[in-house]
Coordinates of C-alpha atoms in Angstrom, one line a residue:
Chain V
M1 CA -176.1 -24.4 -29.2
K2 CA -174.6 -22.1 -30.8
Y3 CA -170.9 -20.7 -30.1
P4 CA -170.0 -17.3 -28.4
E5 CA -170.1 -14.0 -30.1
A6 CA -166.7 -13.2 -30.3
L7 CA -165.9 -16.7 -32.1
N8 CA -169.2 -16.3 -34.9
K9 CA -167.5 -12.8 -35.4
L10 CA -163.9 -13.6 -35.8
I11 CA -165.7 -16.6 -38.3
E12 CA -167.1 -13.4 -40.1
S13 CA -164.3 -12.2 -40.8
F14 CA -162.5 -15.2 -42.1
Q15 CA -164.9 -15.1 -44.3
M16 CA -164.7 -12.1 -46.1
Y17 CA -162.1 -13.6 -48.1
P18 CA -162.6 -15.9 -51.5
G19 CA -162.0 -19.3 -51.4
I20 CA -162.7 -19.6 -47.4
G21 CA -165.7 -20.7 -46.4
P22 CA -167.6 -21.5 -43.5
K23 CA -166.8 -24.7 -42.5
T24 CA -162.8 -23.4 -42.9
A25 CA -163.4 -20.0 -41.6
E26 CA -164.5 -22.1 -38.8
R27 CA -161.8 -23.8 -38.4
L28 CA -159.2 -21.0 -38.4
A29 CA -160.9 -19.2 -35.8
F30 CA -161.1 -22.5 -33.5
F31 CA -156.6 -22.5 -34.5
T32 CA -157.1 -18.5 -33.3
F33 CA -159.0 -19.7 -29.9
F34 CA -156.7 -23.0 -29.2
K35 CA -153.6 -22.6 -30.9
L36 CA -152.6 -19.3 -31.1
K37 CA -150.4 -18.0 -28.5
D38 CA -151.9 -14.3 -27.4
E39 CA -149.3 -12.2 -28.7
D40 CA -149.1 -13.9 -32.0
I41 CA -152.7 -13.1 -32.2
V42 CA -151.6 -9.5 -31.0
R43 CA -149.7 -8.6 -33.7
F44 CA -151.8 -10.5 -36.2
S45 CA -154.6 -7.8 -35.4
Q46 CA -151.9 -5.2 -35.6
N47 CA -150.7 -5.6 -38.9
L48 CA -154.3 -5.9 -40.7
L49 CA -154.0 -2.3 -38.9
N50 CA -150.9 -1.4 -40.0
L51 CA -151.5 -2.7 -44.1
K52 CA -153.8 0.2 -46.0
T53 CA -152.1 3.2 -43.1
D54 CA -148.0 2.1 -44.5
I55 CA -147.9 0.9 -47.5
K56 CA -147.3 3.0 -50.6
Y57 CA -147.6 3.0 -54.7
C58 CA -144.1 3.9 -56.3
S59 CA -144.3 6.9 -57.8
I60 CA -142.8 6.4 -61.0
C61 CA -144.4 2.9 -61.6
G62 CA -146.9 2.5 -59.0
V63 CA -145.1 -1.3 -57.9
L64 CA -146.5 -1.4 -53.1
T65 CA -143.4 -0.4 -51.7
D66 CA -142.5 1.3 -48.2
S67 CA -141.3 4.7 -49.4
E68 CA -141.8 6.7 -52.0
K69 CA -139.7 5.3 -54.7
C70 CA -139.2 1.9 -54.9
Q71 CA -136.0 -0.2 -54.8
I72 CA -136.4 -1.1 -58.9
C73 CA -136.4 3.1 -59.5
S74 CA -134.1 4.2 -57.5
D75 CA -131.7 0.9 -59.7
P76 CA -129.3 3.0 -61.2
H77 CA -128.5 -0.3 -63.2
R78 CA -131.1 -1.1 -64.5
S79 CA -132.4 -1.2 -68.1
N80 CA -135.3 1.3 -69.0
T81 CA -137.4 -1.4 -70.6
I82 CA -140.3 -1.3 -69.4
L83 CA -142.8 -4.6 -68.4
V84 CA -145.9 -3.4 -68.4
V85 CA -148.0 -6.0 -65.5
E86 CA -150.9 -5.9 -63.8
S87 CA -149.8 -6.2 -60.2
S88 CA -147.1 -5.9 -57.9
R89 CA -146.8 -10.2 -57.0
D90 CA -146.7 -10.2 -60.8
V91 CA -143.4 -8.2 -60.4
N92 CA -142.2 -10.6 -57.4
V93 CA -143.0 -13.3 -60.4
F94 CA -141.1 -13.0 -63.1
D95 CA -137.6 -10.9 -61.1
K96 CA -137.2 -14.1 -59.3
T97 CA -136.7 -15.4 -62.4
N98 CA -133.5 -13.5 -62.8
Q99 CA -133.8 -13.5 -66.8
Y100 CA -135.1 -9.8 -66.2
N101 CA -133.1 -6.9 -65.3
G102 CA -135.7 -3.9 -66.6
R103 CA -137.8 -1.8 -64.5
Y104 CA -141.9 -2.4 -64.2
H105 CA -145.7 -1.0 -64.6
I106 CA -148.0 -1.5 -62.5
L107 CA -151.3 -1.2 -63.8
N108 CA -152.8 -2.4 -60.7
G109 CA -155.7 -3.5 -62.3
L110 CA -157.1 -3.7 -66.3
I111 CA -159.2 -2.7 -68.2
S112 CA -162.9 -4.0 -68.4
P113 CA -166.6 -3.2 -69.9
L114 CA -168.3 -5.9 -68.3
K115 CA -166.6 -4.9 -64.6
G116 CA -167.1 -1.1 -65.6
I117 CA -163.3 -1.0 -65.5
S118 CA -162.7 2.4 -67.6
P119 CA -158.8 3.4 -68.7
N120 CA -158.7 6.1 -66.3
E121 CA -159.0 3.7 -63.1
V122 CA -156.5 1.7 -64.8
N123 CA -152.7 3.3 -63.7
L124 CA -151.8 3.7 -67.2
K125 CA -152.2 7.9 -67.9
S126 CA -148.5 7.6 -65.5
L127 CA -147.4 4.9 -68.0
F128 CA -147.5 7.0 -71.3
K129 CA -145.9 10.1 -69.8
R130 CA -143.4 8.1 -68.2
I131 CA -143.1 6.7 -71.3
S132 CA -142.5 10.4 -72.7
Y133 CA -139.6 11.1 -70.7
E134 CA -138.0 7.5 -70.3
V135 CA -138.0 7.2 -73.8
P136 CA -137.5 3.4 -73.0
E137 CA -135.9 1.7 -75.4
E138 CA -138.6 -1.2 -74.8
V139 CA -142.0 -1.8 -73.6
I140 CA -142.7 -5.1 -73.2
I141 CA -146.3 -6.7 -72.2
A142 CA -147.1 -9.2 -69.8
T143 CA -151.2 -8.8 -69.2
A144 CA -152.4 -11.9 -68.8
A145 CA -153.5 -14.2 -71.8
T146 CA -158.2 -12.8 -70.7
V147 CA -160.4 -11.4 -72.2
E148 CA -159.3 -7.9 -70.6
G149 CA -155.5 -8.7 -70.7
E150 CA -155.7 -8.4 -74.4
M151 CA -158.0 -5.7 -74.3
T152 CA -155.5 -3.5 -72.0
A153 CA -152.7 -5.0 -74.3
M154 CA -154.6 -4.0 -77.7
Y155 CA -155.5 -0.1 -76.3
I156 CA -151.6 0.7 -74.9
K157 CA -150.3 -1.1 -78.1
K158 CA -152.6 1.7 -80.3
Q159 CA -151.9 4.6 -77.5
L160 CA -148.3 3.8 -78.2
E161 CA -149.1 4.2 -82.2
N162 CA -147.5 7.4 -82.9
S163 CA -144.9 6.9 -80.0
R164 CA -141.2 5.5 -81.8
V165 CA -141.0 3.2 -79.1
R166 CA -140.5 -1.0 -80.2
I167 CA -143.9 -2.7 -77.9
T168 CA -143.8 -6.6 -77.3
R169 CA -146.3 -9.0 -75.6
I170 CA -144.6 -11.8 -74.1
G171 CA -145.3 -15.4 -75.5
Y172 CA -148.5 -17.4 -74.5
G173 CA -148.0 -21.2 -75.4
L174 CA -148.2 -24.2 -74.3
P175 CA -147.0 -24.0 -70.3
A176 CA -142.9 -25.7 -69.1
G177 CA -144.4 -29.1 -68.5
G178 CA -147.6 -28.7 -70.0
D179 CA -149.2 -31.4 -71.7
I180 CA -150.8 -31.2 -75.0
E181 CA -153.6 -33.3 -74.0
Y182 CA -154.8 -30.8 -71.3
A183 CA -154.0 -28.6 -72.8
D184 CA -157.0 -26.4 -73.6
E185 CA -157.9 -25.1 -77.6
I186 CA -157.3 -21.1 -77.0
T187 CA -153.9 -22.1 -75.5
L188 CA -153.0 -23.7 -77.9
I189 CA -154.5 -21.3 -81.2
K190 CA -151.5 -19.1 -79.0
S191 CA -148.2 -21.6 -78.8
L192 CA -148.7 -21.8 -83.2
E193 CA -149.9 -18.1 -83.6
G194 CA -146.5 -18.0 -81.6
R195 CA -143.9 -19.9 -83.2
R196 CA -140.5 -19.5 -84.2
D197 CA -137.6 -21.5 -86.5
M198 CA -135.7 -23.7 -85.2
Chain K
M1 CA -137.9 -6.9 -55.5
K2 CA -139.4 -6.8 -52.0
Y3 CA -143.0 -6.2 -50.9
P4 CA -143.7 -3.6 -48.3
E5 CA -142.8 -4.8 -44.7
A6 CA -146.1 -4.1 -43.7
L7 CA -147.6 -6.6 -45.9
N8 CA -144.4 -9.0 -45.8
K9 CA -145.9 -8.9 -41.7
L10 CA -149.5 -9.5 -42.7
I11 CA -148.3 -12.5 -45.2
E12 CA -146.4 -13.9 -42.2
S13 CA -149.5 -13.5 -39.8
F14 CA -151.7 -15.8 -42.3
Q15 CA -149.3 -18.4 -42.5
M16 CA -149.5 -18.6 -38.9
Y17 CA -152.4 -20.9 -40.0
P18 CA -152.4 -24.9 -40.7
G19 CA -153.5 -24.7 -45.1
I20 CA -152.1 -21.6 -45.1
G21 CA -149.0 -21.8 -47.3
P22 CA -147.0 -18.8 -48.4
K23 CA -148.7 -18.2 -51.9
T24 CA -151.9 -18.3 -50.4
A25 CA -151.2 -16.2 -47.6
E26 CA -150.1 -13.8 -50.4
R27 CA -153.1 -14.2 -51.4
L28 CA -154.9 -13.1 -48.4
A29 CA -152.8 -10.4 -48.3
F30 CA -153.5 -9.0 -51.5
F31 CA -157.3 -9.3 -51.3
T32 CA -157.3 -7.2 -48.2
F33 CA -155.0 -4.6 -49.2
F34 CA -156.9 -4.3 -51.9
K35 CA -160.4 -5.4 -52.1
L36 CA -161.7 -5.4 -48.5
K37 CA -162.7 -1.7 -46.5
D38 CA -161.0 0.1 -44.4
E39 CA -164.0 -0.5 -41.8
D40 CA -164.2 -3.7 -42.4
I41 CA -159.9 -3.9 -41.9
V42 CA -160.7 -2.9 -38.4
R43 CA -163.5 -5.7 -37.6
F44 CA -161.2 -8.2 -38.5
S45 CA -157.9 -6.8 -36.4
Q46 CA -160.9 -6.2 -33.2
N47 CA -162.4 -9.6 -33.3
L48 CA -158.7 -10.9 -33.5
L49 CA -158.3 -9.2 -30.1
N50 CA -162.1 -10.1 -28.8
L51 CA -161.7 -13.2 -29.1
K52 CA -159.7 -14.6 -25.7
T53 CA -161.0 -12.1 -23.5
D54 CA -165.2 -12.4 -24.4
I55 CA -165.2 -16.5 -24.7
K56 CA -164.9 -18.1 -21.2
Y57 CA -165.4 -21.8 -21.1
C58 CA -169.2 -23.1 -19.6
S59 CA -168.5 -23.3 -15.9
I60 CA -170.6 -27.6 -16.3
C61 CA -169.5 -28.4 -19.5
G62 CA -166.1 -27.3 -20.3
V63 CA -167.6 -25.9 -24.2
L64 CA -166.6 -22.0 -25.5
T65 CA -169.7 -19.9 -24.1
D66 CA -170.5 -16.4 -23.5
S67 CA -171.3 -16.3 -20.1
E68 CA -170.9 -19.1 -17.4
K69 CA -172.9 -21.8 -17.8
C70 CA -174.2 -22.4 -21.2
Q71 CA -177.6 -22.4 -23.0
I72 CA -177.7 -26.2 -22.4
C73 CA -176.2 -26.8 -19.1
S74 CA -179.5 -24.0 -18.6
D75 CA -182.1 -26.0 -20.4
P76 CA -184.0 -27.9 -17.8
H77 CA -185.9 -29.6 -20.7
R78 CA -183.0 -31.4 -22.3
S79 CA -182.2 -35.1 -20.6
N80 CA -179.4 -35.9 -18.3
T81 CA -178.1 -38.4 -20.5
I82 CA -174.3 -36.8 -21.3
L83 CA -172.4 -37.3 -24.4
V84 CA -169.1 -36.9 -23.9
V85 CA -167.2 -35.0 -27.2
E86 CA -163.7 -33.8 -28.1
S87 CA -164.4 -30.7 -28.8
S88 CA -167.2 -27.5 -29.0
R89 CA -167.2 -28.0 -32.6
D90 CA -168.4 -31.6 -32.0
V91 CA -171.5 -30.0 -30.1
N92 CA -173.2 -27.9 -33.2
V93 CA -172.8 -30.9 -35.5
F94 CA -174.6 -32.8 -32.8
D95 CA -176.8 -30.7 -32.2
K96 CA -177.7 -30.0 -35.5
T97 CA -179.1 -34.2 -36.5
N98 CA -181.8 -32.7 -34.3
Q99 CA -181.4 -36.3 -32.5
Y100 CA -180.2 -36.0 -29.3
N101 CA -181.5 -34.1 -26.6
G102 CA -179.3 -34.5 -23.6
R103 CA -176.4 -32.3 -22.4
Y104 CA -172.8 -33.1 -23.4
H105 CA -169.2 -32.6 -21.8
I106 CA -166.3 -31.7 -23.2
L107 CA -162.6 -32.2 -23.4
N108 CA -161.1 -29.9 -25.0
G109 CA -158.6 -32.6 -26.1
L110 CA -158.1 -35.9 -26.1
I111 CA -155.0 -38.0 -24.3
S112 CA -152.1 -39.0 -26.4
P113 CA -149.3 -40.1 -25.1
L114 CA -147.4 -39.4 -27.8
K115 CA -148.2 -35.8 -27.6
G116 CA -147.3 -36.1 -24.0
I117 CA -150.8 -34.9 -23.0
S118 CA -152.0 -37.2 -20.0
P119 CA -155.6 -37.0 -18.9
N120 CA -154.6 -34.2 -16.4
E121 CA -154.3 -32.1 -19.1
V122 CA -158.4 -33.4 -20.9
N123 CA -161.3 -31.9 -19.0
L124 CA -161.6 -35.2 -17.5
K125 CA -161.9 -34.2 -13.7
S126 CA -165.0 -32.5 -14.4
L127 CA -166.9 -35.2 -15.6
F128 CA -166.3 -37.1 -13.5
K129 CA -167.5 -34.8 -10.9
R130 CA -170.3 -34.4 -12.5
I131 CA -171.2 -38.2 -12.8
S132 CA -171.0 -38.4 -9.7
Y133 CA -173.7 -36.2 -8.1
E134 CA -175.7 -35.7 -11.7
V135 CA -176.2 -39.8 -11.7
P136 CA -177.1 -39.4 -16.3
E137 CA -179.2 -42.5 -17.0
E138 CA -176.5 -43.4 -19.5
V139 CA -172.5 -41.6 -20.5
I140 CA -172.1 -41.9 -24.6
I141 CA -168.3 -41.8 -25.9
A142 CA -168.5 -40.5 -28.9
T143 CA -164.8 -39.5 -29.7
A144 CA -163.5 -39.5 -32.5
A145 CA -161.6 -43.7 -34.5
T146 CA -158.5 -42.9 -34.0
V147 CA -155.9 -44.2 -32.0
E148 CA -156.0 -41.3 -29.4
G149 CA -160.0 -41.1 -29.0
E150 CA -159.5 -45.0 -28.2
M151 CA -157.6 -44.7 -25.7
T152 CA -159.4 -41.5 -23.7
A153 CA -162.5 -43.8 -24.4
M154 CA -161.3 -46.4 -22.9
Y155 CA -159.5 -44.4 -20.2
I156 CA -163.3 -43.2 -19.1
K157 CA -164.7 -46.7 -19.5
K158 CA -162.3 -47.8 -17.1
Q159 CA -162.3 -44.8 -13.9
L160 CA -166.4 -45.2 -14.1
E161 CA -165.7 -49.4 -13.8
N162 CA -167.1 -48.7 -10.3
S163 CA -170.1 -46.5 -11.4
R164 CA -172.9 -47.8 -11.8
V165 CA -174.1 -45.5 -15.0
R166 CA -174.4 -47.3 -18.5
I167 CA -171.4 -45.9 -20.4
T168 CA -171.6 -46.3 -23.9
R169 CA -169.9 -45.3 -27.5
I170 CA -171.3 -44.0 -29.8
G171 CA -171.4 -46.9 -34.1
Y172 CA -168.2 -46.4 -36.3
G173 CA -168.1 -48.0 -39.6
L174 CA -169.1 -46.9 -43.0
P175 CA -170.3 -43.7 -43.4
A176 CA -173.5 -42.6 -44.9
G177 CA -173.1 -42.9 -48.9
G178 CA -169.9 -44.5 -48.0
D179 CA -169.1 -46.9 -51.2
I180 CA -167.3 -50.8 -49.3
E181 CA -165.1 -49.9 -52.0
Y182 CA -163.1 -46.7 -51.5
A183 CA -163.1 -47.7 -47.2
D184 CA -160.0 -48.5 -45.4
E185 CA -160.0 -51.3 -43.3
I186 CA -160.1 -50.4 -40.1
T187 CA -163.5 -48.5 -41.0
L188 CA -164.4 -51.6 -42.2
I189 CA -163.4 -53.8 -39.3
K190 CA -164.5 -51.7 -37.3
S191 CA -168.7 -52.0 -39.3
L192 CA -168.1 -55.8 -38.9
E193 CA -167.8 -55.1 -35.2
G194 CA -170.5 -52.6 -35.1
R195 CA -173.1 -54.8 -36.9
R196 CA -176.2 -55.7 -35.5
D197 CA -179.4 -57.9 -36.5
M198 CA -181.7 -57.6 -39.3

């Protein structure tokens, strides 16, 4: 017994996503058929189509935005510190803390020789250009504590060696609420390296 | 900092599904933007639109199908036993076992006074009509071991009291590989009730 063609096709579409296996895709397709209103399905379909056409990258920082220049880059009240992150999602995470009032630069990727991603394929050129004319007080690098994150941070540091701008990296170590017992070695090493006077 | 409108809309669409919270919806929307090919997005969008227009219910058993009459109902080699299940997904599950060669009847729901689902809103009328002219050897009720499943089974049993057809219910009890230690009470009670001579 096979499912109807239209159902199988939708199941396939859901399966394109990481973390969605055959069973989950089936569940989602059935939910679409039995529980969603026709107008919600049409809207979902339309939202998919509009995604790539309606979204732009900010011409300054590279964040995903509706307009040529994003909200943050257009805000004159922000300090000229630049926080360098991997993706637009990271911007949201930092901005929600309400502890950072500077600007951002989004790499839209990380350097990775393993995956064949060279510095040219990451939004770096515009970062260096930007630093040269904005002359920020500080460039904070907030890439992940992974091989690619480290490599990208080192690359930026090296390229800016001769500039007079202060370059820092966010602290790495034990997460809030984290139990030492369950922390991995690398995290503990980072937490020792990042120790501060009390 | 807000996400672009088009991204937020897609996030909202993903959030319509059970089990997909804000974080997962965000991850899926970002994946759509950064990782899916344009043609895959267009196909996904189209598959959503085609879903409701291209799928029919089999006029005999109620399973989801491409045609007026499903594969199984069109198959002359199947026995005339009827296995009553809640949904089209259950048909697939039973059919994969290769141990059942009869026909099916799909209720597309279960009777539930709590959710306000009366017998009329479940695909039952066609079952009774079908039984009266197909005169099956046996009607096997395979609804879930839940309040609604029980209630629906009892209702069917009662409606067919005066017919001469044999009515059975699938066995309930400890699942294969299940540890008694971890089984819930109801399952254990059912397994006692369903005991058989060795």
